[in-house]
Amino acid sequence: MNLKQLAELLQLSQTTVSRALNGYPEVAEPTRDRVLEAAQRHGYKPNSNARKLATGRAGSIGYVLPVGRNVDLDPHFVEFLSGLGEHALMREVDLSLTPAPRERESEAYRRIAASRSVDGVYLSSMRNDEQRIGLVRSLGIPFLAHGRALKPAEGYAFLDIDNEGAFHDATRLLLQLGHRRLAFINGDTDFTFAVHRLNGVIRAMTAHGLPFESLRHHSAAMNEENGYRLAMELFRDADPLARPTGVLSASMFSTLGIVRAFNQLGLRMPQDVSIITHDDVFPFLKPESFSVQLSTTRSSIRAAGARICERLVNIISGAESGPVAEIWPVELIVRASTGPAPADRKAGRRGTQEAAE
């Protein structure tokens, strides 16, 4: 079925059908839905070259992929890309990756703008003082940020999760359970998500009258090796009366290493130490699969990838306009790795014994 036949079937003009298929905002939503449903039912596939000529668009969204000796593509990016790719397939949009070392990122964006090879780009791994926002805006490239910068803090479209709120709630739970010696194995604080998470921990501690200096905070790339190394530093030679009783972890991958260290040191969860970790909902790494099921803050990074693609396509078509800030709440799920602080548990047992006597 070609465009003319589809238009005749729907008793609409070819222009209206074409605009509905390409997401133009001036087409009413009921009409757009009717056109898309008919196109799918009758197997209509637009000619990509004709569509590009008609719309003036490349039919592609882009990403500047960091490469280099000190850059690792971790599973977080792969899972995010899976969600983005699935939605791109639904919208018949291609994904274009432009590899570039970090020091030459600006050149990559200038090449993208000059070649008009993509209709828009998404930015990720947002840094505290983010330079790419001003650059792509000056180049006239439509964009959407996954995450947000500290500077500028607003004035651009982004999707983020409530990192501060998530780790505030996780810290508050540990404090309510009597934990006063806390450790936080965080992500790299060059990136804003890690700063927001640290702010959440500090806010909860301040509300409970604990100084920030009492927090054992470590910042590193989120992987098993760093989780193991930092947990060993925190617990291996520490006085049992001074070591942390509650641990916050920024990633399930860091937590793999943390739990391995606990096992080697003979520390039990939650009898000796409680832990809460962030879960990006990886299908191959589930908190229920650990020997002690992990308490988590949970938000799907794959779902975020799909939403980034959906919104970026809408920005390109004009269906979305303005600097829309979208922040997802994060769910706190309490499982077996979290319990009362050891001192509180001992005090509870003594109270029970005294009552029995």
Coordinates of C-alpha atoms in Angstrom, one line a residue:
M1 CA 0.0 0.0 0.0
N2 CA 1.4 3.4 -1.0
L3 CA 0.6 6.8 0.5
K4 CA -2.1 7.6 -2.0
Q5 CA -3.9 4.4 -1.3
L6 CA -3.7 4.9 2.4
A7 CA -5.1 8.4 2.1
E8 CA -8.0 7.2 0.0
L9 CA -8.8 4.5 2.4
L10 CA -8.9 7.0 5.3
Q11 CA -10.6 9.6 3.2
L12 CA -7.9 12.1 4.1
S13 CA -5.5 14.2 2.0
Q14 CA -2.1 12.8 1.3
T15 CA -0.6 15.8 3.0
T16 CA -2.6 15.1 6.2
V17 CA -1.6 11.4 6.2
S18 CA 2.1 12.3 5.6
R19 CA 2.1 14.8 8.4
A20 CA 0.4 12.4 10.8
L21 CA 2.9 9.7 10.0
N22 CA 5.8 12.1 10.6
G23 CA 4.4 13.4 13.9
Y24 CA 3.6 17.0 13.0
P25 CA 1.9 18.7 15.9
E26 CA -0.8 20.5 13.8
V27 CA -2.5 17.1 13.1
A28 CA -5.1 16.4 15.7
E29 CA -4.2 13.5 18.0
P30 CA -7.3 11.4 17.1
T31 CA -6.5 11.7 13.4
R32 CA -2.8 10.9 14.0
D33 CA -3.8 7.8 16.0
R34 CA -6.2 6.7 13.2
V35 CA -3.6 7.1 10.6
L36 CA -0.9 5.2 12.5
E37 CA -3.3 2.4 13.3
A38 CA -4.4 2.0 9.7
A39 CA -0.8 2.1 8.5
Q40 CA 0.1 -0.7 10.9
R41 CA -2.9 -2.8 10.0
H42 CA -2.4 -2.5 6.3
G43 CA 1.4 -2.9 6.4
Y44 CA 2.1 0.6 5.0
K45 CA 5.9 1.4 5.0
P46 CA 6.9 4.9 3.9
N47 CA 9.8 5.3 1.5
S48 CA 12.6 6.6 3.7
N49 CA 14.3 8.5 0.9
A50 CA 11.0 10.1 -0.2
R51 CA 10.2 11.0 3.4
K52 CA 13.5 12.7 3.9
L53 CA 13.0 14.7 0.8
A54 CA 9.5 15.7 1.8
T55 CA 10.3 16.6 5.4
G56 CA 13.8 17.8 5.1
R57 CA 14.8 15.5 7.9
A58 CA 17.5 12.9 8.2
G59 CA 15.2 10.5 10.0
S60 CA 18.0 9.9 12.6
I61 CA 18.9 10.9 16.1
G62 CA 22.5 11.1 17.2
Y63 CA 24.8 10.6 20.1
V64 CA 28.5 11.5 20.5
L65 CA 30.0 8.4 21.9
P66 CA 33.0 9.0 24.2
V67 CA 36.0 6.8 23.3
G68 CA 39.6 6.6 24.5
R69 CA 41.9 4.7 26.7
N70 CA 40.3 6.0 29.9
V71 CA 36.7 5.5 28.8
D72 CA 34.7 2.3 29.5
L73 CA 31.3 1.6 28.1
D74 CA 29.6 0.2 31.1
P75 CA 26.4 -1.9 31.3
H76 CA 24.4 1.2 32.3
F77 CA 24.9 2.7 28.9
V78 CA 24.2 -0.6 27.1
E79 CA 20.9 -1.0 28.9
F80 CA 19.9 2.6 28.3
L81 CA 20.7 2.2 24.6
S82 CA 18.6 -0.9 24.4
G83 CA 15.5 1.0 25.6
L84 CA 16.3 3.9 23.3
G85 CA 16.8 1.5 20.3
E86 CA 13.5 -0.3 20.9
H87 CA 11.5 2.9 20.8
A88 CA 13.5 4.2 17.8
L89 CA 12.5 1.1 16.0
M90 CA 8.8 1.7 16.8
R91 CA 9.1 5.3 15.5
E92 CA 11.1 4.2 12.4
V93 CA 14.0 6.4 13.5
D94 CA 17.7 5.5 13.0
L95 CA 20.3 6.0 15.7
S96 CA 23.7 7.5 14.6
L97 CA 26.8 7.2 16.9
T98 CA 29.7 9.6 16.4
P99 CA 32.7 8.4 18.3
A100 CA 35.0 11.1 19.7
P101 CA 37.5 11.4 22.5
R102 CA 36.3 13.7 25.2
E103 CA 38.7 16.5 24.4
R104 CA 37.4 16.6 20.8
E105 CA 33.6 16.4 21.5
S106 CA 33.0 19.9 20.3
E107 CA 34.5 19.0 16.9
A108 CA 32.1 16.1 16.6
Y109 CA 29.1 18.3 17.3
R110 CA 30.2 20.8 14.8
R111 CA 30.6 18.0 12.1
I112 CA 27.0 16.8 13.0
A113 CA 25.6 20.3 12.6
A114 CA 27.5 20.9 9.3
S115 CA 26.5 17.6 7.7
R116 CA 22.9 17.7 9.0
S117 CA 23.3 13.9 9.4
V118 CA 20.9 13.8 12.3
D119 CA 17.7 15.7 13.3
G120 CA 18.6 16.0 17.0
V121 CA 21.0 14.6 19.7
Y122 CA 20.7 13.5 23.2
L123 CA 23.2 14.3 25.9
S124 CA 24.1 12.0 28.7
S125 CA 26.6 11.6 31.6
M126 CA 25.9 15.2 32.6
R127 CA 28.8 17.0 34.3
N128 CA 28.6 19.6 37.0
D129 CA 29.5 22.5 34.7
E130 CA 28.1 21.3 31.4
Q131 CA 29.6 22.8 28.3
R132 CA 27.7 20.8 25.7
I133 CA 24.3 22.5 26.3
G134 CA 25.5 25.9 25.2
L135 CA 27.4 24.3 22.3
V136 CA 24.6 22.4 20.7
R137 CA 22.2 25.3 21.3
S138 CA 24.6 27.7 19.5
L139 CA 24.8 25.1 16.6
G140 CA 21.0 25.0 16.3
I141 CA 20.8 21.2 17.0
P142 CA 17.6 20.1 18.7
F143 CA 18.6 18.2 21.9
L144 CA 17.4 16.5 25.0
A145 CA 19.5 15.9 28.1
H146 CA 19.5 12.6 30.1
G147 CA 20.2 14.1 33.5
R148 CA 20.9 17.7 34.4
A149 CA 23.8 19.9 35.1
L150 CA 24.5 22.0 38.2
K151 CA 25.3 24.9 35.8
P152 CA 23.2 25.7 33.9
A153 CA 20.5 24.2 36.2
E154 CA 17.5 25.1 34.0
G155 CA 16.5 26.5 30.7
Y156 CA 16.8 23.2 28.6
A157 CA 14.7 20.1 28.2
F158 CA 15.8 17.1 30.2
L159 CA 14.8 13.8 31.8
D160 CA 16.2 12.8 35.1
I161 CA 15.4 10.6 38.1
D162 CA 15.1 12.1 41.6
N163 CA 18.6 11.0 42.7
E164 CA 18.6 13.3 45.7
G165 CA 15.2 12.2 46.9
A166 CA 16.1 8.5 46.5
F167 CA 19.2 8.6 48.6
H168 CA 17.6 10.9 51.1
D169 CA 14.9 8.3 51.7
A170 CA 17.4 5.4 51.8
T171 CA 19.6 7.3 54.3
R172 CA 16.6 8.2 56.4
L173 CA 15.6 4.6 56.6
L174 CA 19.0 3.6 57.9
L175 CA 18.9 6.4 60.5
Q176 CA 15.4 5.4 61.6
L177 CA 16.8 1.9 62.1
G178 CA 19.4 3.3 64.5
H179 CA 22.4 3.4 62.2
R180 CA 24.7 6.3 63.0
R181 CA 28.0 5.2 61.4
L182 CA 27.3 5.4 57.7
A183 CA 29.4 4.8 54.5
F184 CA 28.5 5.9 51.0
I185 CA 30.2 4.2 48.1
N186 CA 29.2 6.8 45.4
G187 CA 29.7 7.2 41.7
D188 CA 32.1 9.8 40.3
T189 CA 31.2 13.2 41.7
D190 CA 32.4 14.8 38.5
F191 CA 28.9 13.8 37.3
T192 CA 25.8 15.5 38.6
F193 CA 23.9 12.4 39.5
A194 CA 26.5 11.5 42.1
V195 CA 26.4 15.1 43.5
H196 CA 22.6 14.9 43.8
R197 CA 22.8 11.6 45.6
L198 CA 25.4 12.9 48.0
N199 CA 23.2 15.9 48.7
G200 CA 20.3 13.6 49.6
V201 CA 22.5 11.7 52.1
I202 CA 23.7 14.9 53.7
R203 CA 20.1 16.3 53.9
A204 CA 18.9 13.2 55.7
M205 CA 21.9 13.2 58.1
T206 CA 21.4 16.9 58.9
A207 CA 17.8 16.4 59.7
H208 CA 18.9 13.7 62.2
G209 CA 21.6 16.0 63.7
L210 CA 24.6 14.1 62.3
P211 CA 27.5 16.1 60.8
F212 CA 28.6 15.4 57.3
E213 CA 32.1 14.7 58.6
S214 CA 30.8 11.5 60.2
L215 CA 29.9 10.0 56.8
R216 CA 32.6 7.8 55.2
H217 CA 32.1 8.9 51.6
H218 CA 34.0 7.5 48.6
S219 CA 33.6 8.5 45.0
A220 CA 34.6 6.2 42.1
A221 CA 33.5 4.7 38.9
M222 CA 30.7 2.3 39.6
N223 CA 32.0 -1.2 39.0
E224 CA 32.7 -4.4 41.0
E225 CA 36.4 -3.8 41.4
N226 CA 35.9 -0.4 43.0
G227 CA 33.1 -1.7 45.2
Y228 CA 35.3 -4.5 46.5
R229 CA 38.4 -2.3 47.0
L230 CA 36.5 0.4 48.9
A231 CA 34.6 -2.0 51.1
M232 CA 37.9 -3.7 52.1
E233 CA 39.4 -0.4 53.0
L234 CA 36.3 0.5 55.1
F235 CA 36.0 -2.8 56.9
R236 CA 39.1 -5.0 56.8
D237 CA 41.2 -3.3 59.5
A238 CA 38.5 -1.2 61.2
D239 CA 37.7 -1.4 64.9
P240 CA 34.3 -3.3 65.1
L241 CA 33.1 -0.5 67.4
A242 CA 34.0 2.2 64.8
R243 CA 33.3 0.6 61.5
P244 CA 30.1 1.6 59.5
T245 CA 27.0 -0.3 60.3
G246 CA 25.0 1.1 57.3
V247 CA 26.3 1.3 53.7
L248 CA 24.7 3.1 50.8
S249 CA 25.9 2.0 47.3
A250 CA 25.3 3.9 44.0
S251 CA 25.1 0.8 41.8
M252 CA 24.4 -2.9 41.7
F253 CA 27.8 -3.4 40.1
S254 CA 29.6 -1.7 43.0
T255 CA 27.5 -3.8 45.3
L256 CA 28.7 -7.0 43.7
G257 CA 32.2 -6.1 44.9
I258 CA 30.9 -4.8 48.3
V259 CA 29.1 -8.1 49.0
R260 CA 32.2 -10.1 47.9
A261 CA 34.2 -8.2 50.5
F262 CA 31.6 -8.8 53.2
N263 CA 31.7 -12.5 52.5
Q264 CA 35.5 -12.6 52.7
L265 CA 35.5 -10.7 56.0
G266 CA 32.7 -12.8 57.5
L267 CA 30.3 -9.9 57.8
R268 CA 26.6 -10.8 57.7
M269 CA 23.8 -8.8 56.2
P270 CA 22.0 -7.3 58.1
Q271 CA 23.2 -8.6 61.4
D272 CA 26.6 -6.9 61.1
V273 CA 26.0 -4.4 58.4
S274 CA 22.9 -3.2 56.5
I275 CA 23.2 -2.1 52.8
I276 CA 20.9 -0.2 50.4
T277 CA 21.9 0.0 46.7
H278 CA 20.6 1.6 43.6
D279 CA 19.0 -0.7 41.1
D280 CA 18.7 0.4 37.4
V281 CA 16.6 -2.8 36.8
F282 CA 19.1 -4.9 34.8
P283 CA 17.5 -8.2 33.6
F284 CA 20.7 -10.1 34.3
L285 CA 21.5 -8.6 37.8
K286 CA 18.5 -8.7 40.2
P287 CA 18.6 -7.8 43.9
E288 CA 16.6 -11.0 44.6
S289 CA 19.4 -13.1 43.2
F290 CA 21.9 -12.3 46.0
S291 CA 22.3 -14.7 48.9
V292 CA 20.6 -12.0 51.0
Q293 CA 18.0 -10.1 49.0
L294 CA 19.1 -6.4 48.7
S295 CA 17.1 -3.4 49.7
T296 CA 17.2 -1.0 46.8
T297 CA 16.2 2.4 45.3
R298 CA 14.8 1.4 41.9
S299 CA 14.3 3.1 38.6
S300 CA 14.6 1.5 35.1
I301 CA 17.3 2.9 33.0
R302 CA 15.9 1.0 30.0
A303 CA 12.6 2.8 30.4
A304 CA 14.5 6.1 30.6
G305 CA 16.2 5.3 27.2
A306 CA 12.8 4.7 25.6
R307 CA 11.4 7.9 27.0
I308 CA 14.4 9.9 25.9
C309 CA 13.8 8.7 22.3
E310 CA 10.1 9.4 22.5
R311 CA 10.6 13.0 23.7
L312 CA 13.5 13.8 21.3
V313 CA 11.4 12.7 18.4
N314 CA 8.6 14.9 19.6
I315 CA 11.0 17.8 20.0
I316 CA 12.3 17.4 16.5
S317 CA 8.7 17.3 15.1
G318 CA 7.6 20.2 17.2
A319 CA 5.1 18.2 19.2
E320 CA 7.1 19.2 22.3
S321 CA 8.4 22.7 22.8
G322 CA 10.0 24.6 25.6
P323 CA 12.5 23.5 28.3
V324 CA 10.4 20.8 29.8
A325 CA 11.9 19.3 33.0
E326 CA 10.9 15.7 33.7
I327 CA 12.0 14.2 37.0
W328 CA 10.9 10.6 37.8
P329 CA 10.3 9.6 41.4
V330 CA 12.4 6.6 42.6
E331 CA 10.9 3.7 44.5
L332 CA 12.5 2.5 47.8
I333 CA 12.1 -1.3 48.2
V334 CA 13.1 -2.8 51.6
R335 CA 14.3 -6.3 51.6
A336 CA 16.4 -8.6 53.8
S337 CA 19.8 -6.7 53.6
T338 CA 18.5 -3.9 55.8
G339 CA 17.8 -4.2 59.6
P340 CA 18.4 -2.5 62.9
A341 CA 21.8 -1.2 63.8
P342 CA 23.8 -3.9 65.7
A343 CA 23.9 -1.9 69.0
D344 CA 20.2 -1.5 68.9
R345 CA 19.7 -5.2 68.3
K346 CA 21.9 -6.0 71.3
A347 CA 20.0 -3.5 73.5
G348 CA 16.7 -5.0 72.4
R349 CA 17.9 -8.5 73.4
R350 CA 19.1 -7.3 76.8
G351 CA 15.7 -5.6 77.4
T352 CA 13.9 -8.8 76.5
Q353 CA 16.1 -10.8 78.9
E354 CA 15.6 -8.3 81.7
A355 CA 11.8 -8.4 81.2
A356 CA 11.9 -12.2 81.3
E357 CA 13.8 -12.2 84.6

